[in-house]
């Protein structure tokens, strides 16, 4: 996306991608796009498939005490919505667009090392997919290398960089199943047995999650056990899970992380290289898009005018949204999950919080505004 946005401002970039194109386009990840993300895709010529195939959602259901409580985005946010369109499909669209615009994406590279990022002559050495070594000179480097980033470590810890980290005492078991949708909208269920999330991918493929222990193994979860647990946590008034054939299952760990600053010299971090959110708010990809939108503006302004002002202000521009999103993702997680050491009092208090938030227009608005995403600055 950064490469695409820069191209639209007349700036050349090279994308070094560790994986093959087939791996990038085939890896299943989360699937909820904020209104901002869809708008930016449409405005920059990437809207055809997301508009045709994405499933627009105008609300979510928070489920507790065996009943659903709808958060109606339309009326609470002036008609904003989210779109269920899997992240790898966004990548399919971006890669096709970059390549048809003459973009330079080098897949399957390894041994990537950034040199001299604090000078005005950084360069990157890497091995290409055929095993040949290269050096690439550039004006600046964007570290978009995900949560297992190496570029983050180039910002010296303690003297310059501060890391903020939180681990959670739970994880999600995620499945993909061939089944009809169990619900028209996503269901986030709080249940004494633990959290469950009912999501979707297409009319034929459903995505569902169960809260599990972070130490749990996927081998402990037969298909029968998964379905019976989903039924136990979700079925009730107005909801009935529809079973199907499970063809993918995995356990996802939960963490919150932010590093500050997100830049050093001519190195700029974006997305999971700089921050991670737990998946409850469906924010990871959207936050990465907000980062690169701001970063592309800073880079473009520098090349157009020679003024580094916006570029130097990159971290302070994006951090307020990142921390708001950290709070939202933490808050949704803590309201909806069963904590292993929670007392009966804690569970009652949690249900009271959900009751307060869903009963009040102000509470529902707060969730709706954050879920659809506050507009990009
Ligand atoms: C998903 O469909 O993968 C999904 C949906 C909502 C979330 C997280 C993941 O909050």
Coordinates of C-alpha atoms in Angstrom, one line a residue, residues 54-294:
X54 CA -16.6 -7.6 -0.1
X55 CA -19.5 -8.0 2.3
X56 CA -20.6 -4.7 3.8
X57 CA -21.6 -5.0 7.4
X58 CA -23.7 -2.3 9.1
X59 CA -23.6 -3.7 12.6
X60 CA -22.1 -6.3 15.0
X61 CA -23.8 -8.2 17.8
X62 CA -22.4 -8.3 21.3
X63 CA -23.8 -11.4 23.0
X64 CA -24.0 -12.0 26.7
X65 CA -26.4 -13.6 29.1
X66 CA -27.6 -15.7 26.2
X67 CA -29.0 -12.7 24.2
X68 CA -27.7 -10.6 21.4
X69 CA -27.3 -6.8 21.6
X70 CA -26.8 -5.1 18.2
X71 CA -24.4 -2.2 17.7
X72 CA -26.0 -0.5 14.6
X73 CA -23.2 1.4 12.8
X74 CA -25.6 3.2 10.4
X75 CA -27.4 5.2 12.9
X76 CA -24.5 5.6 15.4
X77 CA -21.8 6.7 12.9
X78 CA -23.6 8.6 10.1
X79 CA -23.7 5.7 7.8
X80 CA -20.2 4.3 8.1
X81 CA -19.7 0.6 7.8
X82 CA -17.0 -2.1 7.7
X83 CA -16.4 -4.6 4.9
X84 CA -15.5 -8.2 5.4
X85 CA -12.9 -8.8 2.7
X86 CA -9.9 -11.0 3.7
X87 CA -6.5 -9.4 4.0
X88 CA -4.9 -11.7 1.4
X89 CA -7.5 -10.5 -1.1
X90 CA -6.3 -6.9 -0.4
X91 CA -2.8 -8.1 -1.1
X92 CA -3.9 -9.8 -4.4
X93 CA -5.4 -6.5 -5.5
X94 CA -2.4 -4.5 -4.4
X95 CA 0.2 -6.8 -6.0
X96 CA -1.8 -6.8 -9.3
X97 CA -2.1 -3.0 -9.3
X98 CA 1.6 -2.4 -8.5
X99 CA 2.7 -4.8 -11.2
X100 CA 0.4 -3.3 -13.8
X101 CA 1.6 0.2 -12.9
X102 CA 5.2 -1.0 -13.5
X103 CA 6.0 -1.4 -9.8
X104 CA 9.0 -3.3 -8.6
X105 CA 8.2 -6.1 -6.1
X106 CA 11.0 -8.6 -5.5
X107 CA 9.5 -11.8 -4.1
X108 CA 11.4 -14.6 -2.2
X109 CA 14.3 -12.5 -1.0
X110 CA 16.4 -13.4 2.0
X111 CA 19.3 -12.2 4.2
X112 CA 17.9 -8.7 4.0
X113 CA 20.0 -6.1 5.9
X114 CA 19.6 -2.4 6.2
X115 CA 22.8 -0.3 6.3
X116 CA 23.5 3.3 7.3
X117 CA 19.8 4.2 7.9
X118 CA 20.8 7.1 10.0
X119 CA 22.7 8.8 7.1
X120 CA 21.3 10.3 3.9
X121 CA 22.7 7.3 1.9
X122 CA 21.1 4.2 3.3
X123 CA 21.4 0.9 1.4
X124 CA 20.0 -2.6 1.7
X125 CA 21.8 -5.8 0.9
X126 CA 19.8 -8.9 0.2
X127 CA 19.8 -12.3 -1.6
X128 CA 17.3 -12.6 -4.5
X129 CA 15.1 -15.7 -5.1
X130 CA 17.9 -17.1 -7.4
X131 CA 20.5 -16.8 -4.7
X132 CA 22.3 -13.8 -6.1
X133 CA 23.5 -11.0 -3.7
X134 CA 22.5 -7.4 -4.3
X135 CA 23.0 -3.9 -2.8
X136 CA 20.2 -1.4 -3.3
X137 CA 20.8 2.3 -2.7
X138 CA 17.9 4.4 -1.6
X139 CA 16.8 7.7 0.0
X140 CA 14.8 6.1 2.8
X141 CA 13.7 2.7 4.2
X142 CA 10.3 1.7 5.4
X143 CA 10.3 -1.2 7.8
X144 CA 7.1 -3.0 7.0
X145 CA 8.4 -6.4 8.1
X146 CA 5.7 -7.5 10.6
X147 CA 5.8 -8.4 14.2
X148 CA 8.9 -10.5 13.8
X149 CA 10.6 -7.4 12.4
X150 CA 14.3 -6.9 12.1
X151 CA 14.2 -3.3 11.2
X152 CA 12.7 -2.4 14.6
X153 CA 16.0 -3.5 16.2
X154 CA 17.9 -0.8 14.2
X155 CA 16.3 1.8 16.5
X156 CA 18.6 1.6 19.5
X157 CA 16.7 0.3 22.6
X158 CA 16.9 2.2 25.9
X159 CA 18.7 5.2 24.5
X160 CA 16.1 6.0 21.8
X161 CA 13.5 3.3 21.7
X162 CA 11.0 2.4 24.3
X163 CA 8.9 -0.8 23.9
X164 CA 5.4 -1.2 25.6
X165 CA 4.2 -4.7 25.8
X166 CA 1.3 -6.7 27.3
X167 CA 0.6 -10.4 27.2
X168 CA -2.9 -11.9 27.7
X169 CA -3.8 -15.1 29.6
X170 CA -5.7 -16.4 26.6
X171 CA -5.5 -17.2 22.9
X172 CA -7.9 -17.8 20.0
X173 CA -8.5 -21.1 18.2
X174 CA -9.5 -20.0 14.7
X175 CA -11.3 -22.3 12.2
X176 CA -12.4 -22.0 8.6
X177 CA -15.3 -24.2 7.7
X178 CA -17.4 -24.9 4.7
X179 CA -20.8 -24.0 6.0
X180 CA -23.6 -21.4 5.4
X181 CA -23.3 -18.3 7.6
X182 CA -24.6 -18.7 11.1
X183 CA -25.4 -15.0 11.3
X184 CA -25.8 -12.1 9.0
X185 CA -23.5 -10.0 11.2
X186 CA -20.4 -10.8 13.3
X187 CA -21.2 -12.1 16.8
X188 CA -18.8 -11.3 19.7
X189 CA -20.0 -13.6 22.5
X190 CA -19.1 -13.4 26.2
X191 CA -19.9 -16.7 27.9
X192 CA -18.9 -18.2 31.3
X193 CA -17.1 -20.9 29.3
X194 CA -15.1 -18.2 27.4
X195 CA -15.3 -15.9 24.4
X196 CA -16.4 -16.9 20.9
X197 CA -16.5 -15.0 17.7
X198 CA -18.7 -15.8 14.7
X199 CA -17.3 -14.2 11.5
X200 CA -17.5 -15.1 7.8
X201 CA -15.4 -15.1 4.7
X202 CA -17.8 -15.8 1.8
X203 CA -21.4 -17.1 1.7
X204 CA -19.8 -20.6 1.6
X205 CA -16.9 -20.2 4.0
X206 CA -17.2 -19.2 7.7
X207 CA -14.5 -18.1 10.1
X208 CA -15.0 -18.7 13.8
X209 CA -12.9 -18.4 16.9
X210 CA -12.9 -19.8 20.4
X211 CA -11.0 -18.4 23.4
X212 CA -8.5 -21.1 24.6
X213 CA -5.6 -21.3 27.0
X214 CA -2.4 -19.9 25.4
X215 CA -0.6 -23.2 26.3
X216 CA -3.4 -25.3 24.6
X217 CA -2.5 -27.4 21.6
X218 CA -4.5 -27.7 18.4
X219 CA -4.3 -31.5 18.9
X220 CA -6.6 -31.3 21.8
X221 CA -9.4 -29.9 19.6
X222 CA -11.2 -32.4 17.5
X223 CA -13.8 -31.0 15.1
X224 CA -16.6 -32.4 17.3
X225 CA -15.2 -30.6 20.4
X226 CA -14.9 -27.3 18.4
X227 CA -18.6 -27.5 17.3
X228 CA -19.9 -28.4 20.6
X229 CA -18.0 -25.6 22.3
X230 CA -19.2 -23.1 19.7
X231 CA -22.8 -24.2 20.3
X232 CA -22.4 -24.0 24.0
X233 CA -21.0 -20.5 23.9
X234 CA -23.2 -18.9 21.2
X235 CA -26.5 -20.8 20.7
X236 CA -29.5 -19.2 22.4
X237 CA -32.1 -16.6 21.7
X238 CA -31.7 -15.5 18.1
X239 CA -28.5 -17.4 17.3
X240 CA -27.8 -21.0 16.2
X241 CA -24.4 -22.1 14.9
X242 CA -24.5 -24.0 11.6
X243 CA -21.9 -26.8 11.5
X244 CA -19.8 -27.7 8.5
X245 CA -16.5 -29.2 7.4
X246 CA -13.6 -27.6 9.1
X247 CA -10.6 -27.3 6.7
X248 CA -8.3 -25.1 8.6
X249 CA -7.6 -24.7 12.3
X250 CA -4.9 -22.8 14.2
X251 CA -4.2 -21.1 17.5
X252 CA -3.4 -17.4 17.6
X253 CA -1.5 -15.7 20.5
X254 CA -2.7 -12.5 21.9
X255 CA -0.5 -9.5 22.6
X256 CA -0.4 -5.7 22.7
X257 CA 2.7 -4.0 21.7
X258 CA 3.9 -0.5 20.7
X259 CA 7.4 0.8 20.1
X260 CA 8.2 4.5 20.2
X261 CA 9.5 6.3 18.2
X262 CA 8.6 4.6 15.0
X263 CA 11.5 6.3 13.1
X264 CA 15.2 6.8 13.3
X265 CA 17.1 8.8 10.7
X266 CA 15.8 7.6 7.3
X267 CA 14.2 4.5 8.7
X268 CA 10.4 4.5 9.3
X269 CA 8.4 1.6 10.8
X270 CA 4.9 0.9 9.8
X271 CA 2.2 -1.7 10.8
X272 CA 3.1 -4.7 12.9
X273 CA 6.8 -3.9 12.8
X274 CA 5.9 -1.0 15.2
X275 CA 2.8 -2.2 17.0
X276 CA 0.6 -5.3 17.5
X277 CA -3.0 -5.3 18.7
X278 CA -5.0 -8.3 19.9
X279 CA -7.5 -9.3 17.2
X280 CA -10.7 -8.5 19.1
X281 CA -11.1 -5.1 17.6
X282 CA -10.2 -6.3 14.0
X283 CA -7.7 -3.4 13.7
X284 CA -4.3 -4.8 12.7
X285 CA -4.5 -4.2 8.9
X286 CA -6.4 -1.0 9.3
X287 CA -3.8 0.5 11.6
X288 CA -1.1 -0.4 9.2
X289 CA -3.0 1.3 6.4
X290 CA -3.4 4.5 8.5
X291 CA 0.4 4.4 9.2
X292 CA 1.4 4.2 5.6
X293 CA -1.1 6.8 4.6
X294 CA 0.6 9.3 7.0

